[in-house]
Structure formats: structure tokens, C-alpha cells
XYZ file of C-alpha atoms in Angstrom:
651
model
C 9.287 12.941 -27.617
C 9.025 13.013 -23.399
C 11.307 11.581 -20.970
C 9.021 8.579 -20.418
C 10.462 7.003 -23.794
C 13.611 6.688 -21.613
C 14.428 3.049 -20.634
C 14.226 2.200 -16.769
C 17.625 2.373 -15.011
C 18.501 0.016 -12.096
C 18.761 1.642 -8.965
C 22.234 1.379 -8.159
C 23.749 2.489 -11.730
C 21.964 5.805 -10.594
C 23.097 5.948 -7.084
C 26.735 5.244 -8.279
C 26.283 8.227 -11.098
C 25.341 10.574 -8.311
C 28.002 9.468 -5.853
C 30.692 10.223 -8.699
C 29.639 14.043 -8.989
C 31.615 16.882 -7.533
C 29.338 18.550 -4.693
C 29.385 21.651 -7.105
C 27.728 19.782 -9.943
C 25.390 17.944 -7.459
C 23.990 21.370 -6.739
C 23.192 21.503 -10.314
C 21.855 18.417 -11.017
C 17.889 19.147 -10.205
C 17.965 21.418 -12.523
C 19.889 19.520 -15.467
C 17.425 16.796 -14.693
C 14.484 18.895 -15.347
C 16.233 20.203 -18.464
C 16.105 16.275 -20.213
C 12.277 16.553 -20.602
C 11.092 16.407 -24.148
C 14.847 15.503 -25.356
C 14.945 12.008 -25.770
C 14.975 10.811 -29.135
C 15.713 7.016 -30.713
C 19.110 6.377 -31.843
C 20.369 3.729 -33.963
C 20.315 -0.122 -32.496
C 17.508 0.653 -30.280
C 19.510 3.249 -28.402
C 18.084 6.104 -26.678
C 19.966 9.712 -27.094
C 19.873 12.872 -25.531
C 21.473 16.161 -26.628
C 22.638 19.027 -24.555
C 23.928 21.519 -26.959
C 25.884 20.975 -30.193
C 28.833 18.791 -28.655
C 27.379 16.935 -25.987
C 25.190 13.789 -26.539
C 24.135 11.185 -23.892
C 23.369 7.389 -25.261
C 21.487 4.888 -23.227
C 21.662 1.505 -24.532
C 19.477 -1.062 -22.774
C 20.168 -5.009 -22.286
C 18.176 -7.518 -22.961
C 15.642 -6.713 -20.221
C 15.031 -3.565 -21.725
C 16.438 -1.596 -18.560
C 20.043 -0.290 -18.481
C 21.489 -2.225 -15.711
C 25.319 -1.515 -16.042
C 27.061 1.900 -15.741
C 28.914 1.191 -19.366
C 25.011 1.112 -20.919
C 25.322 4.896 -20.437
C 27.773 7.198 -22.086
C 28.492 11.010 -22.684
C 31.023 12.581 -25.324
C 31.632 15.541 -22.921
C 34.883 15.522 -21.476
C 34.213 14.960 -17.929
C 32.357 11.558 -19.007
C 31.604 9.236 -17.071
C 31.828 11.558 -13.971
C 29.602 14.164 -15.728
C 26.308 16.361 -15.329
C 24.890 15.282 -18.292
C 25.033 11.558 -17.982
C 23.558 11.888 -14.315
C 20.941 14.137 -15.112
C 19.710 11.694 -18.034
C 19.951 8.519 -15.605
C 17.992 10.690 -13.292
C 14.991 11.564 -15.719
C 14.857 7.983 -16.603
C 11.908 5.744 -14.655
C 13.214 3.298 -12.212
C 13.165 -0.306 -12.974
C 11.686 -2.833 -11.146
C 13.779 -5.309 -9.157
C 11.915 -8.214 -10.543
C 12.986 -7.037 -14.097
C 16.561 -7.075 -12.771
C 18.882 -10.194 -13.728
C 20.431 -11.638 -11.059
C 18.570 -10.540 -7.872
C 17.991 -14.105 -6.519
C 21.432 -15.041 -6.957
C 22.995 -11.719 -5.233
C 20.471 -12.359 -2.488
C 21.372 -15.921 -1.550
C 24.777 -15.453 -1.913
C 24.905 -12.336 0.534
C 22.505 -14.075 2.947
C 24.095 -17.427 2.783
C 25.857 -16.818 6.280
C 22.546 -16.898 8.085
C 22.468 -19.736 10.333
C 19.226 -22.180 10.032
C 17.632 -19.511 7.841
C 17.081 -21.896 5.103
C 15.320 -24.404 6.874
C 13.486 -22.484 9.681
C 9.630 -22.414 9.907
C 8.231 -19.089 9.497
C 6.448 -17.984 12.582
C 2.688 -16.974 12.615
C 2.171 -13.399 12.304
C 1.655 -11.622 15.362
C -0.923 -8.851 14.958
C 0.242 -5.278 15.594
C -0.575 -3.749 19.113
C -2.439 -0.425 19.139
C -0.369 0.589 22.091
C -3.286 0.992 24.115
C -5.035 -0.001 27.097
C -8.609 0.085 28.041
C -10.298 1.316 24.947
C -7.486 0.229 22.602
C -7.079 3.961 21.513
C -4.277 5.863 23.617
C -2.017 4.243 26.143
C 1.250 5.926 26.829
C 3.618 3.145 27.632
C 7.150 4.353 27.194
C 9.509 1.654 25.630
C 12.548 0.908 27.362
C 16.244 1.373 25.954
C 16.361 0.193 22.295
C 19.327 -0.777 19.983
C 18.186 1.407 16.988
C 20.066 3.228 14.880
C 21.017 5.902 17.235
C 21.235 6.188 20.736
C 18.034 5.699 23.159
C 14.848 4.021 21.943
C 12.234 4.918 19.278
C 10.265 7.218 21.882
C 12.672 9.998 22.020
C 16.230 11.768 21.170
C 15.272 15.395 21.933
C 13.770 17.632 24.710
C 10.229 17.242 26.122
C 8.128 14.105 26.530
C 7.851 11.569 24.028
C 6.724 8.422 24.913
C 6.369 5.705 22.255
C 3.666 3.073 21.678
C 4.302 -0.477 23.275
C 4.977 -2.999 20.768
C 3.031 -5.496 22.861
C 4.067 -8.182 25.444
C 7.796 -9.356 25.011
C 6.692 -13.022 24.826
C 4.442 -12.478 21.568
C 7.437 -10.568 19.601
C 8.764 -13.450 17.442
C 12.414 -12.366 15.809
C 14.486 -13.779 12.917
C 17.915 -14.309 12.957
C 19.560 -11.356 10.959
C 23.031 -11.586 9.534
C 25.401 -8.637 10.081
C 24.965 -7.514 6.533
C 21.380 -7.268 7.130
C 21.693 -5.045 10.260
C 24.073 -3.270 8.249
C 21.822 -2.574 5.512
C 19.080 -2.103 7.669
C 20.926 0.560 9.578
C 21.834 2.235 5.899
C 18.126 2.329 5.049
C 17.575 4.000 8.285
C 19.771 6.888 7.811
C 18.802 7.632 4.170
C 15.262 7.399 5.224
C 15.575 9.924 8.166
C 17.409 12.583 5.866
C 14.957 12.217 2.956
C 12.141 12.634 5.703
C 13.893 15.765 7.193
C 14.276 16.745 3.625
C 10.648 16.727 2.667
C 9.288 16.506 -0.924
C 10.568 20.032 -1.315
C 14.124 19.420 -1.261
C 13.902 15.560 -1.908
C 15.846 15.897 -5.323
C 17.921 13.628 -7.317
C 20.749 13.536 -4.595
C 18.303 12.465 -1.749
C 16.640 10.052 -3.897
C 20.466 8.489 -4.853
C 21.100 7.760 -1.259
C 17.766 6.056 -0.714
C 18.712 4.036 -4.019
C 22.080 2.915 -2.855
C 20.550 2.163 0.184
C 17.841 -0.023 -1.502
C 20.669 -1.841 -3.441
C 22.391 -2.765 -0.319
C 19.101 -4.120 0.964
C 18.784 -6.378 -1.886
C 22.394 -7.673 -1.669
C 21.405 -8.459 1.853
C 18.718 -10.890 0.841
C 16.055 -8.060 2.107
C 13.619 -7.732 -0.921
C 10.509 -6.256 1.350
C 13.234 -3.195 2.670
C 14.396 -2.323 -1.061
C 10.815 -2.559 -2.334
C 9.473 -0.137 0.445
C 12.487 2.375 -0.241
C 11.568 2.280 -3.920
C 8.115 3.210 -3.168
C 9.260 6.127 -1.331
C 11.654 7.401 -4.074
C 8.826 7.070 -6.854
C 6.465 8.931 -4.308
C 8.926 11.428 -4.127
C 9.478 11.840 -8.045
C 5.716 11.770 -8.482
C 4.831 14.305 -5.720
C 7.958 16.694 -6.857
C 6.462 16.365 -10.655
C 3.052 17.004 -9.322
C 1.629 13.615 -10.556
C -1.763 13.206 -10.642
C -1.840 9.235 -9.110
C 0.120 10.428 -6.181
C -0.985 11.519 -2.901
C 0.538 13.004 0.054
C -1.233 10.149 2.458
C 0.298 7.700 0.542
C 3.568 8.939 0.558
C 3.465 9.406 4.061
C 2.315 5.794 4.534
C 5.197 4.737 2.626
C 7.727 6.739 4.704
C 5.980 5.072 7.548
C 6.481 1.428 6.554
C 10.132 2.057 5.261
C 11.062 4.021 8.741
C 9.182 1.237 10.789
C 11.325 -1.556 8.979
C 14.572 -0.061 8.784
C 14.540 0.363 12.659
C 13.607 -3.104 13.231
C 16.566 -4.353 10.882
C 18.942 -1.960 12.264
C 17.839 -3.037 16.075
C 18.136 -6.565 15.309
C 14.828 -7.406 16.418
C 12.969 -7.792 13.136
C 9.798 -10.425 12.876
C 9.558 -12.525 9.965
C 7.747 -9.931 7.634
C 10.337 -7.430 7.773
C 12.641 -10.081 5.902
C 10.331 -10.999 3.007
C 11.248 -13.323 -0.023
C 12.606 -12.521 -3.194
C 9.607 -13.990 -5.060
C 6.531 -14.983 -3.551
C 7.155 -18.932 -1.736
C 4.581 -21.698 -2.362
C 3.866 -24.295 -0.292
C 2.476 -27.627 -0.926
C -1.403 -27.753 -0.027
C -2.051 -31.448 -0.925
C -5.513 -31.773 -1.756
C -8.131 -28.880 -1.652
C -11.463 -28.403 -2.614
C -12.284 -24.352 -3.545
C -15.640 -22.837 -4.543
C -15.959 -19.085 -6.185
C -17.335 -16.022 -4.524
C -16.761 -13.427 -7.105
C -14.363 -11.805 -9.561
C -12.538 -8.515 -9.085
C -11.168 -6.715 -11.919
C -7.225 -5.417 -11.601
C -6.112 -2.173 -12.622
C -2.653 -0.748 -11.798
C -1.165 2.601 -12.249
C 1.767 1.099 -14.215
C -0.351 -0.309 -16.929
C -0.994 -3.965 -15.783
C -4.712 -5.437 -15.882
C -6.483 -8.436 -15.395
C -8.660 -10.356 -12.869
C -8.481 -11.878 -9.418
C -11.019 -14.797 -8.586
C -11.895 -15.069 -4.999
C -11.998 -18.412 -3.802
C -13.186 -20.351 -0.271
C -11.584 -22.985 0.782
C -11.810 -25.499 3.943
C -12.566 -23.915 7.128
C -13.136 -20.572 5.758
C -9.800 -19.883 4.263
C -10.009 -17.232 1.278
C -7.841 -18.241 -1.714
C -7.392 -16.462 -4.935
C -6.306 -17.018 -8.673
C -5.223 -14.183 -10.579
C -4.213 -13.366 -13.948
C -2.514 -9.894 -14.357
C -0.346 -8.743 -17.314
C 0.568 -5.642 -19.264
C -2.447 -4.192 -20.911
C -4.035 -1.596 -18.776
C -8.117 -1.356 -18.673
C -8.781 -3.291 -21.714
C -6.743 -6.489 -20.333
C -8.942 -6.105 -17.021
C -12.164 -6.037 -19.008
C -11.377 -8.881 -20.983
C -9.667 -11.246 -18.430
C -12.745 -11.947 -16.706
C -13.870 -14.360 -19.427
C -10.277 -15.671 -19.597
C -9.306 -19.163 -19.369
C -7.993 -20.207 -15.632
C -4.244 -21.442 -15.907
C -4.310 -23.926 -13.311
C -4.035 -27.385 -13.584
C -5.353 -27.905 -16.541
C -8.794 -26.781 -15.676
C -11.579 -25.924 -18.285
C -12.888 -23.176 -16.772
C -12.680 -19.499 -17.472
C -12.794 -16.970 -14.558
C -16.580 -16.165 -15.021
C -17.131 -19.893 -15.060
C -14.875 -20.152 -11.586
C -16.453 -17.805 -9.754
C -19.645 -19.154 -9.979
C -18.273 -22.847 -9.679
C -15.293 -24.360 -7.916
C -12.369 -26.685 -8.570
C -10.993 -30.183 -6.781
C -7.419 -29.590 -6.872
C -5.056 -32.262 -6.343
C -0.928 -31.360 -5.666
C -2.008 -27.859 -4.832
C 0.546 -25.199 -3.937
C -0.632 -22.130 -1.991
C 1.274 -19.031 -0.968
C 1.222 -17.454 2.645
C -1.616 -14.918 1.081
C -3.645 -17.418 -0.320
C -2.724 -17.292 -3.714
C -2.969 -20.663 -6.002
C -0.013 -21.563 -7.998
C -0.072 -23.262 -11.075
C 3.144 -25.555 -10.917
C 3.874 -28.354 -12.776
C 2.460 -31.020 -10.702
C -0.817 -29.227 -10.331
C -3.908 -31.160 -11.430
C -7.508 -29.346 -11.025
C -11.193 -30.817 -11.744
C -13.856 -28.327 -12.023
C -16.827 -29.083 -9.407
C -20.338 -27.708 -9.144
C -20.414 -24.241 -7.248
C -22.886 -23.263 -4.536
C -25.457 -20.867 -4.135
C -24.613 -18.110 -1.300
C -27.538 -19.185 0.616
C -25.677 -22.964 0.919
C -22.919 -23.855 3.416
C -20.333 -23.692 3.734
C -20.489 -20.087 1.847
C -23.559 -19.006 3.926
C -21.414 -19.033 6.920
C -19.853 -15.903 6.136
C -22.620 -13.675 6.238
C -23.736 -15.481 9.361
C -20.621 -14.508 11.301
C -20.808 -11.054 13.622
C -19.973 -7.950 11.217
C -17.658 -6.674 13.984
C -15.760 -9.767 14.267
C -15.494 -10.425 10.577
C -14.386 -6.700 10.173
C -11.467 -7.180 12.906
C -9.903 -10.491 10.860
C -10.349 -8.456 7.774
C -8.281 -5.415 8.990
C -5.741 -7.946 10.780
C -5.439 -9.583 7.570
C -4.788 -6.448 5.737
C -2.056 -5.268 8.139
C -0.381 -8.324 8.007
C 0.084 -8.551 4.247
C 2.604 -6.576 2.013
C 1.368 -2.956 0.939
C -1.211 -3.085 3.367
C -4.121 -4.814 1.557
C -5.097 -8.516 2.333
C -7.437 -11.223 0.808
C -9.684 -11.688 3.617
C -13.504 -10.433 2.396
C -16.498 -9.486 4.659
C -19.725 -10.747 3.766
C -23.034 -9.017 5.666
C -26.900 -8.522 4.767
C -27.987 -5.014 4.583
C -30.983 -2.954 3.692
C -30.491 -0.006 1.558
C -31.213 3.507 2.964
C -30.571 5.424 -0.102
C -27.513 7.219 -2.139
C -25.789 10.664 -1.019
C -23.087 12.482 -2.421
C -20.531 9.938 -3.566
C -21.465 6.559 -1.829
C -24.783 4.341 -0.565
C -25.822 4.466 3.245
C -27.196 0.990 4.346
C -28.039 -0.698 7.614
C -26.399 -4.210 8.802
C -29.694 -6.128 9.521
C -30.716 -7.453 12.720
C -29.774 -4.346 14.364
C -26.213 -3.751 12.761
C -24.454 -0.548 12.370
C -24.906 1.937 9.303
C -22.448 1.307 6.664
C -21.248 3.383 3.801
C -20.804 1.444 0.511
C -18.353 2.966 -1.742
C -17.042 2.149 -5.594
C -14.083 -0.555 -5.183
C -12.925 0.289 -8.652
C -13.699 3.956 -10.067
C -12.720 3.416 -13.634
C -15.459 4.631 -15.682
C -15.001 1.791 -18.309
C -15.867 -0.565 -15.334
C -19.362 -1.316 -13.963
C -18.880 -0.578 -10.184
C -19.982 2.923 -10.277
C -23.218 2.423 -12.401
C -24.001 -0.519 -10.307
C -23.730 1.005 -6.839
C -25.654 3.883 -8.516
C -28.245 1.868 -9.208
C -28.466 0.193 -6.318
C -28.823 3.600 -4.250
C -31.958 3.988 -6.274
C -33.791 1.365 -4.502
C -34.373 2.429 -0.566
C -35.619 -0.574 1.460
C -33.452 -3.150 -0.958
C -32.383 -6.067 1.328
C -28.919 -6.837 -0.224
C -26.250 -9.385 0.664
C -22.898 -7.830 0.249
C -19.477 -9.487 -0.219
C -16.693 -6.926 -0.233
C -13.340 -5.474 1.442
C -13.854 -3.119 4.231
C -11.783 0.315 3.885
C -9.177 0.348 6.757
C -8.702 4.215 6.170
C -12.664 5.520 6.561
C -15.289 4.519 9.373
C -17.837 1.705 8.740
C -17.048 1.666 4.884
C -17.208 -1.303 2.691
C -15.972 -1.769 -1.301
C -18.420 -3.897 -2.330
C -17.433 -6.529 -5.120
C -20.272 -8.719 -5.564
C -24.333 -8.834 -4.142
C -26.862 -11.300 -4.035
C -30.376 -11.613 -2.853
C -31.155 -12.131 0.681
C -33.110 -15.457 1.404
C -36.329 -15.087 2.639
C -36.421 -11.258 2.060
C -39.105 -10.306 -0.172
C -37.758 -6.961 -1.277
C -34.667 -8.122 -2.753
C -32.439 -8.603 -6.022
C -34.012 -10.930 -8.478
C -30.917 -12.316 -10.480
C -30.762 -14.620 -13.832
C -30.655 -18.164 -12.853
C -27.272 -18.320 -14.865
C -25.688 -15.872 -12.621
C -25.970 -18.560 -9.857
C -27.673 -16.024 -7.285
C -25.099 -13.228 -7.195
C -23.738 -10.525 -9.583
C -20.021 -9.394 -9.826
C -20.243 -5.642 -9.601
C -17.011 -5.526 -11.567
C -18.336 -7.181 -14.598
C -22.102 -8.103 -14.251
C -24.539 -4.723 -14.807
C -27.468 -4.794 -12.837
C -30.430 -3.948 -14.802
C -34.231 -2.456 -13.855
C -35.696 -5.901 -14.173
C -33.129 -7.460 -11.672
C -34.885 -5.058 -8.919
C -37.884 -5.484 -7.082
C -41.015 -3.778 -8.535
C -42.019 -0.573 -6.686
C -45.096 -1.661 -4.232
C -48.057 0.785 -4.815
C -48.656 3.229 -2.234
C -45.135 3.002 -0.945
C -44.421 5.814 1.501
C -41.987 8.593 -0.122
C -38.425 8.606 0.466
C -37.109 9.806 3.561
C -33.633 11.923 3.984
C -30.628 9.451 3.958
C -29.008 9.319 7.448
C -25.440 10.123 7.804
C -24.704 8.492 10.767
C -21.667 9.356 13.195
C -17.864 9.321 11.821
C -15.533 8.890 14.741
C -12.491 9.450 12.311
C -13.802 12.416 11.120
C -15.078 13.870 14.386
C -11.725 13.001 16.042
C -8.975 15.544 16.239
C -6.329 13.071 14.938
C -6.816 14.910 11.563
C -4.447 17.266 13.556
C -1.698 14.875 13.877
C -2.190 13.591 10.514
C -1.683 16.969 8.924
C 1.422 17.388 10.993
C 2.734 14.385 9.589
C 2.001 15.290 6.384
C 3.361 18.681 6.443
C 6.712 17.072 7.536
C 6.761 14.702 4.236
C 6.072 17.672 2.127
C 7.838 20.415 3.259
C 10.273 18.485 5.674
C 11.594 19.230 9.312
C 11.369 23.018 9.214
C 8.113 22.786 8.056
C 6.849 20.909 11.272
C 8.812 23.361 13.321
C 7.202 26.397 11.836
C 3.547 24.564 11.864
C 3.810 23.970 15.600
C 5.376 27.196 16.982
C 3.667 29.350 19.619
C -0.139 29.521 19.669
C -0.089 26.753 16.717
C 1.463 24.313 19.239
C -1.320 24.655 21.834
C -3.605 24.583 19.062
C -2.591 21.300 18.124
C -2.004 19.596 21.589
C -5.440 21.192 23.596
C -8.128 19.751 21.391
C -6.013 16.366 21.886
C -6.205 16.200 25.318
C -9.469 17.537 25.895
C -10.649 14.357 23.528
C -8.700 11.955 25.955
C -5.888 11.404 23.555
C -2.788 12.427 25.635
C -0.586 10.064 24.098
C -1.372 11.670 20.923
C -0.839 14.870 22.058
C 2.530 14.079 23.942
C 3.812 12.549 20.974
C 2.821 15.201 18.694
C 4.460 17.901 21.049
C 7.682 15.810 21.227
C 7.661 15.801 17.459
C 7.205 19.544 17.267
C 10.104 19.757 19.780
C 12.714 17.842 18.057
C 11.767 19.469 14.409
C 12.541 22.683 16.358
C 15.746 21.668 18.045
C 18.707 23.745 16.886
C 21.643 22.912 18.421
C 24.908 24.764 18.787
C 28.728 24.136 19.088
C 31.054 25.516 21.849
C 30.879 28.996 20.183
C 27.547 29.541 20.411
C 26.827 28.765 16.274
C 24.088 27.021 14.925
C 25.061 23.525 13.793
C 22.906 21.018 11.459
C 20.890 18.649 13.806
C 21.122 15.045 13.254
C 17.846 13.394 11.372
C 18.057 10.601 13.453
C 16.277 11.847 16.600
C 13.696 14.008 14.206
C 12.972 10.585 12.219
C 12.335 8.378 15.673
C 9.974 11.475 16.684
C 7.924 11.372 13.297
C 7.883 7.371 13.353
C 6.584 7.161 16.734
C 4.047 9.728 16.281
C 3.024 7.918 12.886
C 2.787 4.461 14.433
C 0.530 5.520 17.214
C -1.507 7.497 14.753
C -2.047 4.352 12.637
C -3.272 2.204 15.661
C -5.645 4.848 16.987
C -7.332 5.259 13.490
C -7.656 1.521 13.099
C -9.422 1.283 16.309
C -11.513 4.137 15.633
C -12.526 2.523 12.224
C -13.000 -1.021 14.044
C -15.032 0.797 16.415
C -17.572 2.487 13.980
C -18.429 -1.140 12.965
C -20.340 -2.012 16.598
């Protein structure tokens, strides 16, 4: 039996166990954690046992939630227990429990945040779009920030030698800060210190001890009423674990983004200047929306790496607002496939998700979250109404909007949402040019840009891939597409549903019961849904690739440097940017006009290579605070620059 059978463990239980170890035992902890693999067996009364030798047995007795939430639920028979290596190693080998599954989360957070004046009844301010920190083209200005009140001396821009300007956060009058309690500020500072040490260590040295410090800081954030900061820390810990175990689902770019989000949020909290989004809420807050009429757009299968599956139905509300109704539960791919025709649990509506995607609802007493999700409260009543074709108003307005304007709105919605994905969708009419490699190339009609259509959900049991491959086999096909723009790729759209273009002769011919559109995650396009090839049609021409400003820009050098730091830690960055390598990093950036990116990368390399000495000339360990600020400044600038290039590719 593998360690996957170990019950989940609350982060604070593991953190306390690691803290209780002596320095000598901490050095042996990672080896002991690896030794736990394959040793878990089922014990009596639902317990899990791990045996070390003949005389040592560690027993985990999870509580009613299925997780180990108290120190007394993990016992060892050795003489050093509970401050022993065996017990701590088993806790370190177990998966981390989700915060939502732990009892008392809301009560603890509310008690710790009770001294916040006016927090309970303050209206949240409208989110402010993040500035790119640039002027002119929106790519590369170098406005130095003033002295900050961050976790360490100085500002985010630098703390070591060499020039290191930071991107400006935007006009002061646009920044809306919330009132933080002293406990929240201290929790942010603790998160910053733990995240800085983890970043300096990297994946190679980010073992159980480093992870435990992050978990302790995450628990402190939870008690201080900072669930978003806690979730960011847990994402980093899980990413470090997967990377050290070389898990298939872990990408270095994802872990880099997780570090950027955690450090940025912790810095804002520790400085006392956090915006409303940095605090977050323990649960999604729903507000009363009164009467609401929503129209179905499409269904999207949901499949997570943690075994959850289901469906999200996208809806259009008044004034073009996007809404969603979701049904996601444990079950994996089978649940995702079957949920497409499951009943909608909203106000007694007698519709399934397939009917809602092509119909609509008139909702009385609606409750709506900040990200547009519709709640199913006790007072909600829903009545089915007739849906509309995509060629009819108000849905047709989605496809009449200029594509660059729609992309800017969709990317802004994704940047403001937790986790970087928003519910804002993009609609456009395209002409298919053909398939190449792993995507379909199309051109937006009426003189628009070339776009790449990529699979939204690549799971082989979902029809996304087969549908997109069939679409790519019909060059010249006019297609109305509704999807989500990819924020990390130039002019790339992940289509969720397609429809015929009104008035076009060479377009789709869909069944009447589909109401003029096909959900690519559930409906399967067949040959008779496409127009017949015309006699004497010209032979297919090579598919143009089109320019890719993101791939052509030398920003990939900065990205590689940042990811090198995440993988190998501070010393890896110093080694990667020494001597001729440092010139090879900065010179191409300056030639491309990316002087800000060059100076930030040089500052990061200089800080990583800083080796302070004491009064006797002996080398001492450098603080990770300055290195973390240099890394974060470069990461924030890179994200803004790449986002601007992606937006420019839609012109």
C-alpha cells in the first residue's frame, strides 16, 4: 500500500511536529519521509499504521472529517515520542488537508479578526486593474518606487547592490487599501519570511522543514482571517512536494506563478497597504441580486487533478454580465461526463444543464457572488424561460464587440479573480485556415488578426480534441466561436462552443434541437454538420503561422532565470548569471528595448550573488529578504510585460 492511503493531515499539526524536533533530527527528516513510501497499512478502527523496524509503530487515527486535525491523533511507540523522527516523518508523508475540510475555520478566523474596526459592514471597493508599470507601449517603463513599509528595510525595488527599479503600482489615488488588524499584518510578515526562505532554498532544498515553516505561517494567516493568503501558501507547499516527487501534474511555471502570488500578497499584507482582494473570504460571499433573467450560452466540463468532476454552465445576464451555475463533486472524468445532463439545483428549476445551456431562467430572490456564480439559497425561485439563438439579441452583442476590447476585458477579469481565471468569455466570428501541429489557425472576420484555436480540455474521454480536429479539416469554414482567451499565449483562444455565422454560406449546419450551437465538451460534431465541399474548389494552401510576439521577445530569458531560482534556489540564479552569462541575459533585452526587464534581471542576479562577510572577513549567510524582493519585482514586471504582449497580439 502506498503513502496515498495515509489520511490528510492539518498543516498546523505537521508544523508543530517539525518544530519539536531537534536540529540533528531535522537533518534526517527528508530521508525518513522518503522511507515511509509503501509502508502504510490499515489498522483497527479505521486507523492507519506505519511500522519502522520491529519495535516502532506510528498510528494515525483521523477524526470525523477523515483528517488528522489534532496532535493526539498521531502517536508513536518509540521512547522519544511525541518528539520523534518517526511520527514527524509519517505526518510529512501524508497529504495536506484542505482548509475547507478542517473544523472551526470560520469561527477561528472570525474571532481573530474581531478587532478590525468596521470590517464587518464595509462595502468592498471595486477592484483596480493591475498596472503594467509602463508608459507609452505599456511594456517597459522603469518608475522606481518610493520607500516602502514592507517586511524589510527599503522598498520592493531593491536591497542589494546594483540598479533595481520596480514597476510602479499605478497612481496613488487609484489604490484602495483595507484596514488590517495588527494580527493580520504580523501574519503577512510571517508569510513573507517563510516564503522568502522557501524561494531562496528552491525545490532542491525545499524539504519538509522548509515546508513546515510555510505551513506554520499559513496557519497563522488562517487564524488572522486571511484565507486567501493561507490558500496561496498551501499551493506553494503542494507545488514543492509535487516537484520534489517529480509528479506529472506539476509544472515549474505553475510553481513559479504560485510563488509570485504568495510573495506579492504577503508583501502587501506586511506593508499594511493590502487591497480588498488580498484579504479574501473564508467562503464565497453571495449578495442578493433581486430578480434576474439569464440566458444559456454553453456548458463546460470541469475536471480537477484532485479527483473532482462536474459541469459549469455559462449564462448571460442583464447588461452583458456573465454568470455561472456549477455542479462539481468528487468523481473524476465519469462525473464530468455525466454532469452535463444532470439536473440544475437552483430554485426548484426543472431543467438539466443541457437544457439550461440552450434555454434560460427567470430567477426571483437571486443570490450572486462577486465572480458571477449563482447561489441556490432557500429563498431562490427559478422559472425556465425560452432561450435565444446566438444570432439574436442580447447574445449577438457578444460577437459584435471589437475583439481587442473583448480580450482586454476577459484578461482583466481573469487577473482580478482568485487563481488567475475569470468567467469572462470572448465571442468572435472566424474563418478557419487549417490545422497545424496541435492547434487550428483561423482569422477573425472583417480584417481581424490570426488566432490559434487550442483545445480547452485535452482529456481523451472528452470530445474537445476530436471536435477541434474535425473543424481544422474544413479550410474556409466560417465559424462563430465562444471561448476563453489564453493569458499565457499570443492570440490564442480556447473554444467552448461554436455556432454558424449568420448569413454565411460555408458554415456549420447544426440540428434544430441544438438551438444553433454545439458545446465542444459534450456535443460531437459529425460530417453532416459541415458544408459539402464545392466542386472545383482550389487545393488547400499552407497554413500561415503568423507572428508570435511573445515567443519572439527575449523575455523568455527572464522567465528562465526566475524558474531557475524556483528550481535550484538562490545559488542557482547566481551561477546562471555569472560572467558572460550575465551579459547574454541583459544585452538581448536592451536591444529589444526592454531596459526595465534587463535592469530588474541584473539586480536579481546581483542580489543572488551577494555574499556578505563579517568583521573578520568570513562569509556569512545572506538574508533571503532582499533576494525575495528582487525576484518578486522581476516576476511582477515579467507578468505585466507578457500580458501586454498577449493583448497586442490580438490587434
